[in-house]
C-alpha cells in the first residue's frame, strides 16, 4: 500500500518539520507501508522562505537565519522521504499544519490534495489557522471527496460544519503521537528559552526583569530577538527539542513552541496572539494548561502565571488516551482500504 502525506514538510520551521516527522513515523507504526511526502508542484515553500529569511541586512539575524535554513534542509533530506512527481497513492493524508487556511499565500490545489493522484483522501489534525470566512466552493468540492476529516482546533471544525460537513473529528497535533529524539545542547548556564518573535516592550521588560532576578540568561532559539542575551540556531530540529528539555522555562508565542513544551513536560508561558489564539484553544482546554496562556494585549505577571501548576501526570494520561483514539482512527482507514 502506498501512503502519502500532504503538508508543509519543506518549510523552514522546526514545528513544521517535527509534526511531519511525527505523523510519518506514527502512521508507519500503524501499518506495514512506507510513508512518503507528496511534493508540492505549485509552490516551493522552502525557496520562498529562504529568500525572505536572507533579505535582512542585520549580520546577526542573517547568521541565525542562514544556520536555521541549513539545519532544516539537512533534516528534511535525512528524515523525510519525498515521493516522486505524479506518483499514485492508495491513501493520502492531508495534515497537519495550516493546510486549509485559504488566507495563506501558498494555498493552492495541493492543500486539498486536488492535484494529487490518490484513491482515498483523509485529513489528520489539519488547521485553518486564523481563517474565519466561508470556505470557497473549490475547497468544499475537494474536501467532500475525503472519506474522513480530522482537524486540530474548534475554529476549523466550526467552519467545516458551516460548510455542511457533519462528521469532523478533533485530534491533537502529531507531535503528541511519537517520541521525538532529543539532542541536548552544550550550555552550562541556567536559561529561559525564548521561541518566537517577541517585541512588545512591556512583555520584553517583564521577561528581562524576571530573568535578572532569578539569575537566568535569556536565550532565543532559531528566531532572532535582539533584546535576548544570546541568539542561537539549533543544529537540527532534535537539538531544538534539546533546548526545550534543558531550559528552566520556555516563553513562546508559537503554536508548536507551546505544544512541544507540553509534550516534553516543561514549564512554559504561552503568549497568545490574534494570529494563533484559535489554534491553541482546543489543546489548552483538553490538556488543562489554559492558565499558562496569557494575552499579549492584557497585563500579566510571570510569577503569578507560574503559580498555576501543571499536573503532567494527568496531562500525560490524556495524551496517551488521545493516542489510542488516533490509532483507532487510522486503523479504520487502513482496514477499509485492505478490504
mmCIF file of N, CA and C in Angstrom, residues 245-292:
data_model
loop_
_atom_site.group_PDB
_atom_site.id
_atom_site.type_symbol
_atom_site.label_atom_id
_atom_site.label_comp_id
_atom_site.label_asym_id
_atom_site.label_seq_id
_atom_site.Cartn_x
_atom_site.Cartn_y
_atom_site.Cartn_z
ATOM 1 N N UNK A 245 14.184 20.702 26.397
ATOM 2 C CA UNK A 245 14.424 19.772 27.505
ATOM 3 C C UNK A 245 15.337 20.372 28.567
ATOM 4 N N UNK A 246 16.267 21.216 28.151
ATOM 5 C CA UNK A 246 17.284 21.716 29.079
ATOM 6 C C UNK A 246 16.912 23.044 29.741
ATOM 7 N N UNK A 247 15.958 23.774 29.188
ATOM 8 C CA UNK A 247 15.636 25.095 29.710
ATOM 9 C C UNK A 247 14.926 25.028 31.060
ATOM 10 N N UNK A 248 15.030 26.097 31.821
ATOM 11 C CA UNK A 248 14.300 26.209 33.085
ATOM 12 C C UNK A 248 12.869 26.675 32.852
ATOM 13 N N UNK A 249 12.677 27.432 31.781
ATOM 14 C CA UNK A 249 11.356 27.968 31.449
ATOM 15 C C UNK A 249 11.365 28.351 29.979
ATOM 16 N N UNK A 250 10.281 28.027 29.277
ATOM 17 C CA UNK A 250 10.158 28.476 27.890
ATOM 18 C C UNK A 250 9.025 29.486 27.802
ATOM 19 N N UNK A 251 9.303 30.606 27.152
ATOM 20 C CA UNK A 251 8.286 31.616 26.883
ATOM 21 C C UNK A 251 8.160 31.707 25.371
ATOM 22 N N UNK A 252 6.969 31.465 24.861
ATOM 23 C CA UNK A 252 6.782 31.339 23.417
ATOM 24 C C UNK A 252 5.457 31.929 22.979
ATOM 25 N N UNK A 253 5.401 32.397 21.755
ATOM 26 C CA UNK A 253 4.126 32.801 21.159
ATOM 27 C C UNK A 253 3.848 31.968 19.910
ATOM 28 N N UNK A 254 4.505 30.823 19.828
ATOM 29 C CA UNK A 254 4.366 29.927 18.682
ATOM 30 C C UNK A 254 3.530 28.704 19.048
ATOM 31 N N UNK A 255 2.748 28.211 18.089
ATOM 32 C CA UNK A 255 1.900 27.041 18.332
ATOM 33 C C UNK A 255 2.726 25.831 18.753
ATOM 34 N N UNK A 256 3.717 25.484 17.949
ATOM 35 C CA UNK A 256 4.499 24.291 18.279
ATOM 36 C C UNK A 256 5.436 24.517 19.454
ATOM 37 N N UNK A 257 5.806 25.760 19.712
ATOM 38 C CA UNK A 257 6.569 26.040 20.921
ATOM 39 C C UNK A 257 5.774 25.654 22.154
ATOM 40 N N UNK A 258 4.472 25.949 22.114
ATOM 41 C CA UNK A 258 3.581 25.589 23.220
ATOM 42 C C UNK A 258 3.370 24.083 23.286
ATOM 43 N N UNK A 259 3.044 23.460 22.155
ATOM 44 C CA UNK A 259 2.752 22.027 22.145
ATOM 45 C C UNK A 259 3.968 21.195 22.552
ATOM 46 N N UNK A 260 5.139 21.581 22.089
ATOM 47 C CA UNK A 260 6.353 20.837 22.443
ATOM 48 C C UNK A 260 6.699 21.014 23.915
ATOM 49 N N UNK A 261 6.407 22.179 24.480
ATOM 50 C CA UNK A 261 6.625 22.387 25.916
ATOM 51 C C UNK A 261 5.764 21.427 26.720
ATOM 52 N N UNK A 262 4.520 21.253 26.285
ATOM 53 C CA UNK A 262 3.597 20.352 26.987
ATOM 54 C C UNK A 262 4.061 18.911 26.865
ATOM 55 N N UNK A 263 4.345 18.473 25.653
ATOM 56 C CA UNK A 263 4.698 17.072 25.445
ATOM 57 C C UNK A 263 6.040 16.719 26.080
ATOM 58 N N UNK A 264 6.925 17.721 26.257
ATOM 59 C CA UNK A 264 8.215 17.478 26.918
ATOM 60 C C UNK A 264 8.133 17.727 28.417
ATOM 61 N N UNK A 265 6.923 18.059 28.902
ATOM 62 C CA UNK A 265 6.688 18.258 30.343
ATOM 63 C C UNK A 265 7.543 19.368 30.926
ATOM 64 N N UNK A 266 7.595 20.498 30.239
ATOM 65 C CA UNK A 266 8.397 21.635 30.677
ATOM 66 C C UNK A 266 7.513 22.797 31.125
ATOM 67 N N UNK A 267 8.032 23.573 32.061
ATOM 68 C CA UNK A 267 7.331 24.777 32.499
ATOM 69 C C UNK A 267 7.368 25.803 31.368
ATOM 70 N N UNK A 268 6.235 26.448 31.114
ATOM 71 C CA UNK A 268 6.174 27.374 29.988
ATOM 72 C C UNK A 268 5.107 28.443 30.216
ATOM 73 N N UNK A 269 5.219 29.499 29.431
ATOM 74 C CA UNK A 269 4.176 30.512 29.311
ATOM 75 C C UNK A 269 3.913 30.698 27.826
ATOM 76 N N UNK A 270 2.653 30.575 27.436
ATOM 77 C CA UNK A 270 2.273 30.716 26.034
ATOM 78 C C UNK A 270 1.608 32.077 25.839
ATOM 79 N N UNK A 271 2.268 32.947 25.104
ATOM 80 C CA UNK A 271 1.731 34.282 24.832
ATOM 81 C C UNK A 271 0.788 34.187 23.634
ATOM 82 N N UNK A 272 -0.470 34.510 23.870
ATOM 83 C CA UNK A 272 -1.484 34.370 22.832
ATOM 84 C C UNK A 272 -1.540 35.607 21.942
ATOM 85 N N UNK A 273 -1.422 35.402 20.655
ATOM 86 C CA UNK A 273 -1.566 36.478 19.677
ATOM 87 C C UNK A 273 -2.856 36.248 18.895
ATOM 88 N N UNK A 274 -3.347 37.293 18.261
ATOM 89 C CA UNK A 274 -4.574 37.162 17.476
ATOM 90 C C UNK A 274 -4.418 36.100 16.397
ATOM 91 N N UNK A 275 -3.222 36.000 15.866
ATOM 92 C CA UNK A 275 -2.973 35.053 14.781
ATOM 93 C C UNK A 275 -3.068 33.599 15.241
ATOM 94 N N UNK A 276 -2.708 33.337 16.510
ATOM 95 C CA UNK A 276 -2.587 31.940 16.939
ATOM 96 C C UNK A 276 -3.571 31.505 18.026
ATOM 97 N N UNK A 277 -4.387 32.425 18.543
ATOM 98 C CA UNK A 277 -5.322 32.092 19.619
ATOM 99 C C UNK A 277 -6.201 30.896 19.275
ATOM 100 N N UNK A 278 -6.802 30.945 18.101
ATOM 101 C CA UNK A 278 -7.765 29.918 17.718
ATOM 102 C C UNK A 278 -7.113 28.547 17.564
ATOM 103 N N UNK A 279 -5.832 28.534 17.220
ATOM 104 C CA UNK A 279 -5.135 27.259 17.024
ATOM 105 C C UNK A 279 -4.870 26.544 18.341
ATOM 106 N N UNK A 280 -4.668 27.315 19.406
ATOM 107 C CA UNK A 280 -4.235 26.747 20.683
ATOM 108 C C UNK A 280 -5.401 26.429 21.614
ATOM 109 N N UNK A 281 -6.544 27.054 21.390
ATOM 110 C CA UNK A 281 -7.673 26.961 22.328
ATOM 111 C C UNK A 281 -8.066 25.522 22.669
ATOM 112 N N UNK A 282 -8.247 24.682 21.655
ATOM 113 C CA UNK A 282 -8.701 23.308 21.913
ATOM 114 C C UNK A 282 -7.701 22.537 22.757
ATOM 115 N N UNK A 283 -6.441 22.556 22.365
ATOM 116 C CA UNK A 283 -5.409 21.807 23.094
ATOM 117 C C UNK A 283 -5.245 22.332 24.509
ATOM 118 N N UNK A 284 -5.357 23.652 24.698
ATOM 119 C CA UNK A 284 -5.170 24.227 26.036
ATOM 120 C C UNK A 284 -6.243 23.749 27.004
ATOM 121 N N UNK A 285 -7.456 23.562 26.500
ATOM 122 C CA UNK A 285 -8.542 23.056 27.350
ATOM 123 C C UNK A 285 -8.428 21.544 27.537
ATOM 124 N N UNK A 286 -8.149 20.849 26.458
ATOM 125 C CA UNK A 286 -8.049 19.389 26.513
ATOM 126 C C UNK A 286 -6.930 18.941 27.444
ATOM 127 N N UNK A 287 -5.811 19.657 27.418
ATOM 128 C CA UNK A 287 -4.637 19.277 28.202
ATOM 129 C C UNK A 287 -4.445 20.150 29.437
ATOM 130 N N UNK A 288 -5.446 20.947 29.743
ATOM 131 C CA UNK A 288 -5.524 21.668 31.025
ATOM 132 C C UNK A 288 -4.352 22.608 31.280
ATOM 133 N N UNK A 289 -4.027 23.424 30.269
ATOM 134 C CA UNK A 289 -2.976 24.415 30.508
ATOM 135 C C UNK A 289 -3.439 25.836 30.166
ATOM 136 N N UNK A 290 -4.747 26.081 30.218
ATOM 137 C CA UNK A 290 -5.277 27.403 29.868
ATOM 138 C C UNK A 290 -4.696 28.507 30.746
ATOM 139 N N UNK A 291 -4.388 28.174 32.010
ATOM 140 C CA UNK A 291 -3.878 29.204 32.919
ATOM 141 C C UNK A 291 -2.406 29.527 32.671
ATOM 142 N N UNK A 292 -1.769 28.794 31.771
ATOM 143 C CA UNK A 292 -0.403 29.132 31.353
ATOM 144 C C UNK A 292 -0.409 29.949 30.049
#
